[in-house]
mmCIF file with all atom_site columns, C-alpha atoms and ligand atoms in Angstrom:
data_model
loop_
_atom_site.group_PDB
_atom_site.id
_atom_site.type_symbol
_atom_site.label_atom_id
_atom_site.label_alt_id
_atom_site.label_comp_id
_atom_site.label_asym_id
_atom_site.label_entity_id
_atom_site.label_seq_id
_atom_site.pdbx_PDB_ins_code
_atom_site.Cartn_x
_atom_site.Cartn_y
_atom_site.Cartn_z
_atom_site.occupancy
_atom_site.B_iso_or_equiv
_atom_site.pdbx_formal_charge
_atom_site.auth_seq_id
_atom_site.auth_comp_id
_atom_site.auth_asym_id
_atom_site.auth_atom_id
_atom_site.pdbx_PDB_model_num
ATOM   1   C CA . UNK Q 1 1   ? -18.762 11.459 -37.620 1.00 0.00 ? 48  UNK Q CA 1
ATOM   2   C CA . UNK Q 1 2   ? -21.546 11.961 -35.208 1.00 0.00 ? 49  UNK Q CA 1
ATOM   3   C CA . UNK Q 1 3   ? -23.055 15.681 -35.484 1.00 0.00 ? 50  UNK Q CA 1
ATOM   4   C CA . UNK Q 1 4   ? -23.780 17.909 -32.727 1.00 0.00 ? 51  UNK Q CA 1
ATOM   5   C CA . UNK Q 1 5   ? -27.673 19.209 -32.456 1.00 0.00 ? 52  UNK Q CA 1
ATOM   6   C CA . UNK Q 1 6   ? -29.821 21.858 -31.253 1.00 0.00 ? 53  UNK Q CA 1
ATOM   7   C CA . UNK Q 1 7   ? -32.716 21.574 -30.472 1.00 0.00 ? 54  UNK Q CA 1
ATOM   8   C CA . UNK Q 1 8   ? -35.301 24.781 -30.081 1.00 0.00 ? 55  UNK Q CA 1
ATOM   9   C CA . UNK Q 1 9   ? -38.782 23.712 -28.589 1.00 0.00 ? 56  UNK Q CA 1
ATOM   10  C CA . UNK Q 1 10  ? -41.634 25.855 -26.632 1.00 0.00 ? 57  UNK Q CA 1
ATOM   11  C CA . UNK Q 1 11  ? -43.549 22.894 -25.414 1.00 0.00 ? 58  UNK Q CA 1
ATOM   12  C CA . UNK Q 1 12  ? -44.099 19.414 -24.254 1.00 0.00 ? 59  UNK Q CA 1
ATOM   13  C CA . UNK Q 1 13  ? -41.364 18.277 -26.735 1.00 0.00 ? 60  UNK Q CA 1
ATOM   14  C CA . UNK Q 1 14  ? -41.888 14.531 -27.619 1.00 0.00 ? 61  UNK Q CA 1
ATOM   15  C CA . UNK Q 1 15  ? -39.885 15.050 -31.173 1.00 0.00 ? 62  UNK Q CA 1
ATOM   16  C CA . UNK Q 1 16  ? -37.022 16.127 -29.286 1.00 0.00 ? 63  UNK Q CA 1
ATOM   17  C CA . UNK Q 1 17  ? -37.351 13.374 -26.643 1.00 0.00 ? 64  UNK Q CA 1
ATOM   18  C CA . UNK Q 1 18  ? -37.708 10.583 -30.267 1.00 0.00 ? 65  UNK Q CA 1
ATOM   19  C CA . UNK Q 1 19  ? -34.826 12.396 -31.078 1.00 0.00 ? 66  UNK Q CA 1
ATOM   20  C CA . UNK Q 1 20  ? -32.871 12.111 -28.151 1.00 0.00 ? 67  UNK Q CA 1
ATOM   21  C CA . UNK Q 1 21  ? -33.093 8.123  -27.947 1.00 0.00 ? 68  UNK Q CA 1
ATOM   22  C CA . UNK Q 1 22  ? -32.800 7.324  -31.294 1.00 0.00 ? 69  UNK Q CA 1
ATOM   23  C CA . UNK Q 1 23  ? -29.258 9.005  -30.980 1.00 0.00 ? 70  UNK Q CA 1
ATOM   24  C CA . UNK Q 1 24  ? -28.830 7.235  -27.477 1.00 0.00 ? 71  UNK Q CA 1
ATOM   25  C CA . UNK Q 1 25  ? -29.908 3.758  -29.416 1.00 0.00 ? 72  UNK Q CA 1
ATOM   26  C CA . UNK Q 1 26  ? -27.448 4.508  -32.462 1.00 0.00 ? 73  UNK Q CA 1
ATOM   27  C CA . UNK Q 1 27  ? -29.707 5.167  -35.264 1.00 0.00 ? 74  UNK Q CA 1
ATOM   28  C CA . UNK Q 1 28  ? -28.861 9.373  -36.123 1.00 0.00 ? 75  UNK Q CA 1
ATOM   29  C CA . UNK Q 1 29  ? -25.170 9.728  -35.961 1.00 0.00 ? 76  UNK Q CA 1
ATOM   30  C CA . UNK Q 1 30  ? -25.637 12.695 -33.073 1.00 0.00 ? 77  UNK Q CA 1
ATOM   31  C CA . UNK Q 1 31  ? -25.296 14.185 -30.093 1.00 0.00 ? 78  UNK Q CA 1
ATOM   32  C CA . UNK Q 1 32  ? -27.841 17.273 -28.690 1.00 0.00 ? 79  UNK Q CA 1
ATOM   33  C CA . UNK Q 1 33  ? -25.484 19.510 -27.617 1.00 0.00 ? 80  UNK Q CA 1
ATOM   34  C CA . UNK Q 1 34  ? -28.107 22.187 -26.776 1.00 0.00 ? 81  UNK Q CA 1
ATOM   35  C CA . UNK Q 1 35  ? -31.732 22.404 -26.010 1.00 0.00 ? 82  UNK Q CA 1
ATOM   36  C CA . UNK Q 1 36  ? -33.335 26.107 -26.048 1.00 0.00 ? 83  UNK Q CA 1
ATOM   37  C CA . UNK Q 1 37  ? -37.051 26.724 -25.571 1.00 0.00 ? 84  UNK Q CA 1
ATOM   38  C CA . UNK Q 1 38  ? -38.488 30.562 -25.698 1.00 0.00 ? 85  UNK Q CA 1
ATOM   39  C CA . UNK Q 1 39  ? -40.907 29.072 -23.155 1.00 0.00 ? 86  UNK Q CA 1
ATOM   40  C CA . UNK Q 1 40  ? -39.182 29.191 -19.697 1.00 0.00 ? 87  UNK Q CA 1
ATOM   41  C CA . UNK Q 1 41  ? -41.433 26.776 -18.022 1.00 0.00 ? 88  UNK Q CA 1
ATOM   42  C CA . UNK Q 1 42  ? -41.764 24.338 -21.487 1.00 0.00 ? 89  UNK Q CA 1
ATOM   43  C CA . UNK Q 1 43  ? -42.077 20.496 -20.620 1.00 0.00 ? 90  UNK Q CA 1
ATOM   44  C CA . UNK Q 1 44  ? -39.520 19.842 -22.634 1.00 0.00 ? 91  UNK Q CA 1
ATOM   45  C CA . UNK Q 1 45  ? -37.101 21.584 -21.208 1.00 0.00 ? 92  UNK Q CA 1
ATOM   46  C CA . UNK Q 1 46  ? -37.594 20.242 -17.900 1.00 0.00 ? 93  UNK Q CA 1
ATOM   47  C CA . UNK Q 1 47  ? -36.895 16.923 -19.435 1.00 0.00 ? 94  UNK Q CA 1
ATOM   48  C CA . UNK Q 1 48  ? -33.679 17.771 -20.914 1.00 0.00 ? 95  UNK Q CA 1
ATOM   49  C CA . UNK Q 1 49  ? -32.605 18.856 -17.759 1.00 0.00 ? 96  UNK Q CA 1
ATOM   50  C CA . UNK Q 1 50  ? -33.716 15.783 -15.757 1.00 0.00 ? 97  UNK Q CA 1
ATOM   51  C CA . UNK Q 1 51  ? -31.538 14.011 -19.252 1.00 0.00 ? 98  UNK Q CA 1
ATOM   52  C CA . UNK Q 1 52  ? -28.651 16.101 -17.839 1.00 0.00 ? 99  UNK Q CA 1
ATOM   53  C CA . UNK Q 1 53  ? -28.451 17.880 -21.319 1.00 0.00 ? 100 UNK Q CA 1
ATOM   54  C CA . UNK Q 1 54  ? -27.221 21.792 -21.607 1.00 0.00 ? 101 UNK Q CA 1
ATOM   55  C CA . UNK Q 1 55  ? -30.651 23.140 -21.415 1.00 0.00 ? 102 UNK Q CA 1
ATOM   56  C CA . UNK Q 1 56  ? -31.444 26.923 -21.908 1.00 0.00 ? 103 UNK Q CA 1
ATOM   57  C CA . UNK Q 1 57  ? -34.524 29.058 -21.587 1.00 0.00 ? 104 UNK Q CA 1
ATOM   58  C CA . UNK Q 1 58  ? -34.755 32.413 -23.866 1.00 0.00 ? 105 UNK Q CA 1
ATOM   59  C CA . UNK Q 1 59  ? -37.815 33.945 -23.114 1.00 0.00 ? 106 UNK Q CA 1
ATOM   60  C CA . UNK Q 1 60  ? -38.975 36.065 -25.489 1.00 0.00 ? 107 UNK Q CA 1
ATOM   61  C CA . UNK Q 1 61  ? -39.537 39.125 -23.467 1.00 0.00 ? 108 UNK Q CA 1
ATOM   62  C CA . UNK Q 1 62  ? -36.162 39.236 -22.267 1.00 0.00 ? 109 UNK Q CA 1
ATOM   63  C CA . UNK Q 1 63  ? -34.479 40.905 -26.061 1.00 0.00 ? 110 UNK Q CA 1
ATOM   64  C CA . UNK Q 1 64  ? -35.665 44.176 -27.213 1.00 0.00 ? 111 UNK Q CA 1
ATOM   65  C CA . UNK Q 1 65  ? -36.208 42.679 -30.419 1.00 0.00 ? 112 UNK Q CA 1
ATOM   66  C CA . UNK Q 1 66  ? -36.989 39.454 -32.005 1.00 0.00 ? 113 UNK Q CA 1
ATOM   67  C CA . UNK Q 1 67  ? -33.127 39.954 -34.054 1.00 0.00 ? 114 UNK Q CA 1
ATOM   68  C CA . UNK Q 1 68  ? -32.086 40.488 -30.864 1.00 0.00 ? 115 UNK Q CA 1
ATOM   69  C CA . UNK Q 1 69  ? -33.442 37.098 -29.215 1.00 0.00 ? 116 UNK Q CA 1
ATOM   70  C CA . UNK Q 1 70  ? -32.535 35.335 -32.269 1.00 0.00 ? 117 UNK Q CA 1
ATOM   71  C CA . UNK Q 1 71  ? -28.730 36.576 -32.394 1.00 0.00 ? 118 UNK Q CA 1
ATOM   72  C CA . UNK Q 1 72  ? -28.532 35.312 -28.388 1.00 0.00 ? 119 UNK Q CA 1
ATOM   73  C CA . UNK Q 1 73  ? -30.120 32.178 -29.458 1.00 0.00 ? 120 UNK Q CA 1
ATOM   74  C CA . UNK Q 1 74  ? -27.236 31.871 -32.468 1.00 0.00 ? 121 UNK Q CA 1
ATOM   75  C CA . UNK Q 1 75  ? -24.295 32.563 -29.755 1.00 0.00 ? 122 UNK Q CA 1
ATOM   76  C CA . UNK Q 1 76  ? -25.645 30.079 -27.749 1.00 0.00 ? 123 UNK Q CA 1
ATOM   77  C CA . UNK Q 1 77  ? -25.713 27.546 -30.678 1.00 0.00 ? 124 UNK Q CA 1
ATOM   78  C CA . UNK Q 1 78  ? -22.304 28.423 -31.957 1.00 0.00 ? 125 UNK Q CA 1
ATOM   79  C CA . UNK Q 1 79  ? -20.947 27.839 -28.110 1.00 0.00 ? 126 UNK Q CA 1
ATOM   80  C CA . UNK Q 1 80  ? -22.436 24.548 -27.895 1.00 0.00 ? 127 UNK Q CA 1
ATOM   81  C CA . UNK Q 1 81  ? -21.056 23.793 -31.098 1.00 0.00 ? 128 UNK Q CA 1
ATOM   82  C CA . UNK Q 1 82  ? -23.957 22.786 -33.002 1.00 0.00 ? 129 UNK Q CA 1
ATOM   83  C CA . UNK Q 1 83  ? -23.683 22.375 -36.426 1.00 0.00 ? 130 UNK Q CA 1
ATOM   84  C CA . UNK Q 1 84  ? -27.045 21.745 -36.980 1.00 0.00 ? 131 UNK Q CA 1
ATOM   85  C CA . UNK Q 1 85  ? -30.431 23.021 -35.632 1.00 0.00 ? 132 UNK Q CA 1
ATOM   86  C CA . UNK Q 1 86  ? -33.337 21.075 -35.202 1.00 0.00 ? 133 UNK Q CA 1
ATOM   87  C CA . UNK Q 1 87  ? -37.405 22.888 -34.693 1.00 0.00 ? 134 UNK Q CA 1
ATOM   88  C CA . UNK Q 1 88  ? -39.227 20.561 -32.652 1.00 0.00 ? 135 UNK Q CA 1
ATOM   89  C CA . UNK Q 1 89  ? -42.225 22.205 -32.025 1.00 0.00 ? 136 UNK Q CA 1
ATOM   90  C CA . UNK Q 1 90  ? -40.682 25.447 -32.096 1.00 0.00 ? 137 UNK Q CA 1
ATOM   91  C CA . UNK Q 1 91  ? -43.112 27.608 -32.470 1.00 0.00 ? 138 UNK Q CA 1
ATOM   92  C CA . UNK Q 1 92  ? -41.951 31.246 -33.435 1.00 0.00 ? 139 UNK Q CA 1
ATOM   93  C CA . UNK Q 1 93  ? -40.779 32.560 -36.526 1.00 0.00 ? 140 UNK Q CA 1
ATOM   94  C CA . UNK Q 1 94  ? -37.312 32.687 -37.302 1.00 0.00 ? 141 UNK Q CA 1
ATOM   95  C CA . UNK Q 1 95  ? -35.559 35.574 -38.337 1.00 0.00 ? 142 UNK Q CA 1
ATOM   96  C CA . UNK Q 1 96  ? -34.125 35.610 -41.775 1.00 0.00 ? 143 UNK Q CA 1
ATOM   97  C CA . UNK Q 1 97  ? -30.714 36.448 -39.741 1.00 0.00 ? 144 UNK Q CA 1
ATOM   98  C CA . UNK Q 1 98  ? -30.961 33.248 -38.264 1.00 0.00 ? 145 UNK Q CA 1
ATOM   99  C CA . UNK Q 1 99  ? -32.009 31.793 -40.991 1.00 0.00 ? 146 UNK Q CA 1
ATOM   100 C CA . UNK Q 1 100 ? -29.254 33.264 -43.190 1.00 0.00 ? 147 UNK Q CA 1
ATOM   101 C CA . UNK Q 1 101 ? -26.166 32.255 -40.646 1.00 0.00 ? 148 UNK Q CA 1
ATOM   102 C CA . UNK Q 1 102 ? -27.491 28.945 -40.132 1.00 0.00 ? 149 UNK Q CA 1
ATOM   103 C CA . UNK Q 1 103 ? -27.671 28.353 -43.503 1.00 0.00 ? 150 UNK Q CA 1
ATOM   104 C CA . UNK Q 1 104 ? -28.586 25.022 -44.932 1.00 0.00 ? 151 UNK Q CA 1
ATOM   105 C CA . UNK Q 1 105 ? -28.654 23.192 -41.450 1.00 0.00 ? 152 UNK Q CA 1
ATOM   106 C CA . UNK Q 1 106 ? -32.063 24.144 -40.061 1.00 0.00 ? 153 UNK Q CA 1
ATOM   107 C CA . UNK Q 1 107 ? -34.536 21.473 -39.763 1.00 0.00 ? 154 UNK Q CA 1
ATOM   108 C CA . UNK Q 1 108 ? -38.346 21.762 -38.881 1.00 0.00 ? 155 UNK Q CA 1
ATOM   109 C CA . UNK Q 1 109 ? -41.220 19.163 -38.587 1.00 0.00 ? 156 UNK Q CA 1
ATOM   110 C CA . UNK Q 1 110 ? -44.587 19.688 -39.009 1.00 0.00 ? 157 UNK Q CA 1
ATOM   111 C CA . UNK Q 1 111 ? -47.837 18.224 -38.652 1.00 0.00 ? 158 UNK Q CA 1
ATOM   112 C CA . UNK Q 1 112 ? -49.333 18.399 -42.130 1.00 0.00 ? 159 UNK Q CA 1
ATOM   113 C CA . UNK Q 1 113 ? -48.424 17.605 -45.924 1.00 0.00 ? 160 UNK Q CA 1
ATOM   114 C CA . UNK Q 1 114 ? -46.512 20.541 -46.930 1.00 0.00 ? 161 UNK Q CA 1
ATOM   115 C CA . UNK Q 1 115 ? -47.694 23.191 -49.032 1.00 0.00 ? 162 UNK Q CA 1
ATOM   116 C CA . UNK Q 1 116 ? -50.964 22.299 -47.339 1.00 0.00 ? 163 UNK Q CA 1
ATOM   117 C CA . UNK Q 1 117 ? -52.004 23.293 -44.217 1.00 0.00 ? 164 UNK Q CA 1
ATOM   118 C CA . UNK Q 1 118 ? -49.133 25.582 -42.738 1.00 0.00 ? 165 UNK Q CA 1
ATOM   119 C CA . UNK Q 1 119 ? -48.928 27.476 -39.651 1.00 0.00 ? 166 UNK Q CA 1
ATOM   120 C CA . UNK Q 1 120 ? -51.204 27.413 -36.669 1.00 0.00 ? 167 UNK Q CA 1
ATOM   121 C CA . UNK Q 1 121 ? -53.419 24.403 -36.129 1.00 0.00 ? 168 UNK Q CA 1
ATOM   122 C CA . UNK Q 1 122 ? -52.722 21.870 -39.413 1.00 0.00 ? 169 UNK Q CA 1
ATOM   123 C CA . UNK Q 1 123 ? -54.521 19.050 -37.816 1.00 0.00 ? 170 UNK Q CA 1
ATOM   124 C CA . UNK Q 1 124 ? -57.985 21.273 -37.452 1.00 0.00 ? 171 UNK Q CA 1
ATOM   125 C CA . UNK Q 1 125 ? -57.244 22.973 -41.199 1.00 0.00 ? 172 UNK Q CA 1
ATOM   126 C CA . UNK Q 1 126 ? -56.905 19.387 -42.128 1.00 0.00 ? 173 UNK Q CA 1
ATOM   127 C CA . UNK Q 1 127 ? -60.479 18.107 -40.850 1.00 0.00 ? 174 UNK Q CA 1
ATOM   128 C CA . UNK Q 1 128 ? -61.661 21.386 -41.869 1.00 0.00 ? 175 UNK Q CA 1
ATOM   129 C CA . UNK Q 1 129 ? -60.719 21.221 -45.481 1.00 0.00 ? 176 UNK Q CA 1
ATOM   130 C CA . UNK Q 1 130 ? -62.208 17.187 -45.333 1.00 0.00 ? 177 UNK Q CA 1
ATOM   131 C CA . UNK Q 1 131 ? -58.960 15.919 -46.744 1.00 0.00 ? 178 UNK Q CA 1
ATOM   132 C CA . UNK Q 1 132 ? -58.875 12.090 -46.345 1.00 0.00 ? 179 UNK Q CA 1
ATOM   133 C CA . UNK Q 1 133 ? -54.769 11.799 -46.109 1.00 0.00 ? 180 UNK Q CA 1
ATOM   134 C CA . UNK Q 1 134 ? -52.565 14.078 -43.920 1.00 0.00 ? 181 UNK Q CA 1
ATOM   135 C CA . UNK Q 1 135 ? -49.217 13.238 -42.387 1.00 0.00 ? 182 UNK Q CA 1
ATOM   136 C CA . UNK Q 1 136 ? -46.097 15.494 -41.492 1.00 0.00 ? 183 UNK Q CA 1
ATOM   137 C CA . UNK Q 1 137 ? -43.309 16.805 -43.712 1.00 0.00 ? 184 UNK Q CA 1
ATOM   138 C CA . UNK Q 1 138 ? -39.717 17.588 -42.722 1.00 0.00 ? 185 UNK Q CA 1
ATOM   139 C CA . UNK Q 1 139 ? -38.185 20.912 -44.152 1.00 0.00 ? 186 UNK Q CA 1
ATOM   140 C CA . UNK Q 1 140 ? -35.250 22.983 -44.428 1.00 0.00 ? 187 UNK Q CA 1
ATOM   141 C CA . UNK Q 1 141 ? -36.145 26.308 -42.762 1.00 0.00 ? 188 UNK Q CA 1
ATOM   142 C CA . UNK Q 1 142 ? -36.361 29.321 -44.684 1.00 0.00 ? 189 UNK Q CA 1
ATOM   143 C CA . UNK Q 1 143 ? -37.448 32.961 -43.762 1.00 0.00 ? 190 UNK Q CA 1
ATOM   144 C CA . UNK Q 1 144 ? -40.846 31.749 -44.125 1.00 0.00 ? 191 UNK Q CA 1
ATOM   145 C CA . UNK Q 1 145 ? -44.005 30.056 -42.672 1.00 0.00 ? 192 UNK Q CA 1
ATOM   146 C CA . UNK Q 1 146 ? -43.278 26.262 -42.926 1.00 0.00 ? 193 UNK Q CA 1
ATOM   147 C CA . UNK Q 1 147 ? -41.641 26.882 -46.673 1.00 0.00 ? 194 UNK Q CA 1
ATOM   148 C CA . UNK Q 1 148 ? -38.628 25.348 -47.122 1.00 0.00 ? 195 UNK Q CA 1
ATOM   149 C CA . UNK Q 1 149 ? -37.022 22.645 -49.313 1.00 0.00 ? 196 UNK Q CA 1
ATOM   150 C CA . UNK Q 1 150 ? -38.780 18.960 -48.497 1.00 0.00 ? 197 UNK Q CA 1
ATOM   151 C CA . UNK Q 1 151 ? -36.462 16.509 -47.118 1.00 0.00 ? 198 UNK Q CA 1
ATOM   152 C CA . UNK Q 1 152 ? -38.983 13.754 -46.032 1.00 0.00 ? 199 UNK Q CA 1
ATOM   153 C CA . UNK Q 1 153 ? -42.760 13.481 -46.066 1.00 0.00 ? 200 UNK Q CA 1
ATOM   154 C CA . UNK Q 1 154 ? -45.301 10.457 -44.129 1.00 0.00 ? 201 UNK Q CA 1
ATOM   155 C CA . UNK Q 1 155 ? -48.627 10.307 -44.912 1.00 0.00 ? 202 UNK Q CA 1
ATOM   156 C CA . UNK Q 1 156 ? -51.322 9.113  -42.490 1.00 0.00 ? 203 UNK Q CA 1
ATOM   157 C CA . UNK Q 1 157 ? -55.075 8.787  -43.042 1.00 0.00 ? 204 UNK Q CA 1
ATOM   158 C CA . UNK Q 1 158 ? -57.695 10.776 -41.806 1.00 0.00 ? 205 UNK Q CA 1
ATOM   159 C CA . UNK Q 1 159 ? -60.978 9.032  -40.415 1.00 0.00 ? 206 UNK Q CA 1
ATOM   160 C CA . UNK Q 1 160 ? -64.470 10.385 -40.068 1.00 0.00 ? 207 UNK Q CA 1
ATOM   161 C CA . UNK Q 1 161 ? -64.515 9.430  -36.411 1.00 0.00 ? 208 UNK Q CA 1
ATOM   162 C CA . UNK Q 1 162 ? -60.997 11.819 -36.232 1.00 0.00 ? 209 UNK Q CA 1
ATOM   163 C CA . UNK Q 1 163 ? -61.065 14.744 -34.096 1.00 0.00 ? 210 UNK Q CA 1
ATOM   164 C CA . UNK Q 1 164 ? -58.052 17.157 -33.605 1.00 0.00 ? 211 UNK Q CA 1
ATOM   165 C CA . UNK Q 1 165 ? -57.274 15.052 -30.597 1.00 0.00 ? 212 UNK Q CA 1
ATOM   166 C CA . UNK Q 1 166 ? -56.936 11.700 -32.581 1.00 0.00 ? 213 UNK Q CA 1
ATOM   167 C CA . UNK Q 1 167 ? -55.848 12.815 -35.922 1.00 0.00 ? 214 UNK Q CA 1
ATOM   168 C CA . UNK Q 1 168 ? -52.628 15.115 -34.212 1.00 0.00 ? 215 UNK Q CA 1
ATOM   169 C CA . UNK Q 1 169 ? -51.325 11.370 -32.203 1.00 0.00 ? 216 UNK Q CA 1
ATOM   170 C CA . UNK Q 1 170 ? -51.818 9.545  -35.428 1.00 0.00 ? 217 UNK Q CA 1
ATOM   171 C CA . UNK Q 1 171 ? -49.444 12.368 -37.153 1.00 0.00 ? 218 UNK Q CA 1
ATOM   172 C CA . UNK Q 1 172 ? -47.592 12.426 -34.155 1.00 0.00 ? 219 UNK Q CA 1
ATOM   173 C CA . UNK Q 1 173 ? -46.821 8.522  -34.652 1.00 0.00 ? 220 UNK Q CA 1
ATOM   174 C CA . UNK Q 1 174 ? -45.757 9.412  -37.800 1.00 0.00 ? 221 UNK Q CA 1
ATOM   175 C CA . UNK Q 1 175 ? -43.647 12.591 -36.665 1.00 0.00 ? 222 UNK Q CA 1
ATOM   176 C CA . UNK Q 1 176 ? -41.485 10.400 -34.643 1.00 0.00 ? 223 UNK Q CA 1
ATOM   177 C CA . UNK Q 1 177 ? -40.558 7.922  -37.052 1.00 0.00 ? 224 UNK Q CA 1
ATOM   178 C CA . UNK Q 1 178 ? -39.986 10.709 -39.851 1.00 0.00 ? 225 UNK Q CA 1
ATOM   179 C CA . UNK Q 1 179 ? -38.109 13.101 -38.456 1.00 0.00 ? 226 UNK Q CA 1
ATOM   180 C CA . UNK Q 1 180 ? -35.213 10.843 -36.980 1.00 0.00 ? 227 UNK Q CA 1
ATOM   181 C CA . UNK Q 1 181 ? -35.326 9.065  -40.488 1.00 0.00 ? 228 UNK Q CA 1
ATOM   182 C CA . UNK Q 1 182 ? -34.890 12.211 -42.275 1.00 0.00 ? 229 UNK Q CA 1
ATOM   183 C CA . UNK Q 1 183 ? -32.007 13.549 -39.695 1.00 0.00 ? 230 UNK Q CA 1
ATOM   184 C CA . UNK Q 1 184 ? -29.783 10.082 -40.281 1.00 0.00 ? 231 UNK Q CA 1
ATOM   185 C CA . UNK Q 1 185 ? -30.130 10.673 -44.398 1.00 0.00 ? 232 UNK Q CA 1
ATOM   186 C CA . UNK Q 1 186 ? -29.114 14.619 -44.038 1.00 0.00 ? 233 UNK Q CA 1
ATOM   187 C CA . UNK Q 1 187 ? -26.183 13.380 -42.111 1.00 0.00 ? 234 UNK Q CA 1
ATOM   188 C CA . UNK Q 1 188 ? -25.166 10.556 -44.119 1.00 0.00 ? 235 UNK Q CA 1
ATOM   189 C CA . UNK Q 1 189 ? -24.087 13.732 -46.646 1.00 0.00 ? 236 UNK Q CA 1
ATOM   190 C CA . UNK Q 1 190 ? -23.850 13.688 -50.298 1.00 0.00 ? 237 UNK Q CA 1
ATOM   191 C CA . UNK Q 1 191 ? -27.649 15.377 -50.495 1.00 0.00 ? 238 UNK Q CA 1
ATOM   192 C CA . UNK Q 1 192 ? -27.529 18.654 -52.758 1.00 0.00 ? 239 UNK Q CA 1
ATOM   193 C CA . UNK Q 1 193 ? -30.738 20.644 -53.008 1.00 0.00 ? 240 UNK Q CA 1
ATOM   194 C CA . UNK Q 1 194 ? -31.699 22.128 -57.216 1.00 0.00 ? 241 UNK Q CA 1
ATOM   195 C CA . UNK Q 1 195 ? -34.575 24.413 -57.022 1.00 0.00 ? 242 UNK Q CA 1
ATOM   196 C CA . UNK Q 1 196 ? -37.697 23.231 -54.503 1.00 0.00 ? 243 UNK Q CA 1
ATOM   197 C CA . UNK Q 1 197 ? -35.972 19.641 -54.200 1.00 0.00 ? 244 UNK Q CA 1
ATOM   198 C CA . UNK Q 1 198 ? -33.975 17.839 -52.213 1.00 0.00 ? 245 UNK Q CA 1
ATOM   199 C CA . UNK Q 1 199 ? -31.460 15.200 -54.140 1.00 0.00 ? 246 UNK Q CA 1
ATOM   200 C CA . UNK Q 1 200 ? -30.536 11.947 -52.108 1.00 0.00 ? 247 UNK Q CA 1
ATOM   201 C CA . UNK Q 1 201 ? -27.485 9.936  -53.575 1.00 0.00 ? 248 UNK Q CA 1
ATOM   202 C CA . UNK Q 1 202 ? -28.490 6.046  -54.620 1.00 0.00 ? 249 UNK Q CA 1
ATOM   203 C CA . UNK Q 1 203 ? -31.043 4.810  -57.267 1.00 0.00 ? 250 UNK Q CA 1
ATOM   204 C CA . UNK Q 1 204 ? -34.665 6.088  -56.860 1.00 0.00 ? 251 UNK Q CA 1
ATOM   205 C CA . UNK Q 1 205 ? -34.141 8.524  -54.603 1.00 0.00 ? 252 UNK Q CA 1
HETATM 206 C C1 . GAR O 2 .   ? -45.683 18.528 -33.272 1.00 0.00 ? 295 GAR O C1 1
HETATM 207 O O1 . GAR O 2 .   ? -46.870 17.966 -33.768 1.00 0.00 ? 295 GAR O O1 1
HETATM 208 C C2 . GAR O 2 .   ? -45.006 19.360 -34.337 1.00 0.00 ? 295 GAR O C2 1
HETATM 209 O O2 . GAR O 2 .   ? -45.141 18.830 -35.629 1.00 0.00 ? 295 GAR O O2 1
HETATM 210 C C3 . GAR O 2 .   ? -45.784 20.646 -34.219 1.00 0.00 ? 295 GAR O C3 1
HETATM 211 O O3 . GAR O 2 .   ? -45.923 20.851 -32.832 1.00 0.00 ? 295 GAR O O3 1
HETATM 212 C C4 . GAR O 2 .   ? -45.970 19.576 -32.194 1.00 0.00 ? 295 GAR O C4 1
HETATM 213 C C5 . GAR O 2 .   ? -44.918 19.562 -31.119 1.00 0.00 ? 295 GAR O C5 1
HETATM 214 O O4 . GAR O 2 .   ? -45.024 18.381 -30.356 1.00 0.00 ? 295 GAR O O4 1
HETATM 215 N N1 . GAR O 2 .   ? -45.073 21.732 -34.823 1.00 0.00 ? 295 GAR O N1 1
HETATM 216 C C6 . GAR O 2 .   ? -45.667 22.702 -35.500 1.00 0.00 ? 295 GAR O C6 1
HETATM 217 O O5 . GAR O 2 .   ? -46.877 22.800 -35.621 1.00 0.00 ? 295 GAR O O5 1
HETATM 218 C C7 . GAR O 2 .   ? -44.717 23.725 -36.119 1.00 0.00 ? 295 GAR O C7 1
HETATM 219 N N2 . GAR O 2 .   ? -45.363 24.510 -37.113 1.00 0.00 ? 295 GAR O N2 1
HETATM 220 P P1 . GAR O 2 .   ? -43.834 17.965 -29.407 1.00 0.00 ? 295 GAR O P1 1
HETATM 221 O O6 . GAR O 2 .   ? -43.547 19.186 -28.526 1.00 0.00 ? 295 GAR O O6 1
HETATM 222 O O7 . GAR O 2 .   ? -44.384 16.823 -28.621 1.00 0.00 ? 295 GAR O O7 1
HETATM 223 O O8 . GAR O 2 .   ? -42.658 17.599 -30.262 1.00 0.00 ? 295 GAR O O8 1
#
């Protein structure tokens, strides 16, 4: 059964790109049915037009509220039919609304080891803190920063010649083979999530 994605993105969006052809080459059972950016002018949203994808800009200014932008962002979804909804350098905070009607079938990456590093700038708070392995994580969404259930982790090292610059591509690297990894297990079902974790059928998982 091949799923049908949404995509929400507010910049150059390479994650939804990786996306994008690893479901043209066969290796996530999906289709994006929908690509929204709150950034009317993002990158990435020019590309999934030139793709010939539905592509939608929801500008933040344009709802009274941020309920209000996120309930026309969940019409939208439901008309594409998306069932599930994938961050990809989305960066706003969703509403618990959102959150709540989506349920379990929100997906974010992000450029750090979760717990550490969350919001704004992980590659900097990475140098910063002098850690000597970062790497991404990909979550289930909750109401909050960067905090939900772990569905796949890559870890990456940091170098003393690293800047931002060079340490953010070497996550990025990782990023792209992660997050279309983590999509084609979630859709392969029989995952069930008991507390903080997330529970993969088969041995060792
Ligand atoms: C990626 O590094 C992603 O992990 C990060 O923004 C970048 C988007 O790049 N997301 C966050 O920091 C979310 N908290 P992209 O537009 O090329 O996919």
């Amino acid at each position: 059964m091949s799923a049908r994605v949404a995509v929400l993105l507010s910049g150059r969006g390479s994650n939804f790109l990786n996306l994008h052809a690893a479901m043209e080459r066969g290796e996530v059972p999906g289709t994006i049915a929908l690509v929204i950016s709150n950034v009317a002018e993002a990158p990435g949203l020019a590309r999934a037009r030139q793709l010939g994808l539905p592509a939608l800009a929801l500008p933040y200014g344009e709802s009274p509220t941020r309920e209000a932008h996120d309930s026309r962002m969940r019409a939208a979804i439901a008309a594409a039919g998306a069932e599930w909804v994938c961050l990809a350098g989305y960066m706003r905070l969703l509403t618990p609304g959102f959150v709540a009607a989506c349920g379990q079938r929100v997906l974010n990456i992000h450029p750090s080891l979760l717990p550490s590093f969350p919001g704004l700038h992980a590659q900097r708070q990475a140098l910063a803190a002098g850690v000597r392995v970062s790497g991404c994580t990909v979550h289930f969404v909750d109401a909050g920063l960067d905090s939900g259930p772990i569905v796949a982790q890559r870890a990456v090292p940091v170098l003393d010649s690293d800047d931002e610059d060079s340490l953010a591509a070497r996550i990025l690297e990782a990023e792209h083979a992660a997050y279309p990894a983590a999509l084609a297990r979630l859709l392969a079902g029989g995952w069930w999530i008991a507390g903080r974790r997330v529970h993969f059928p088969g041995p060792g998982a």
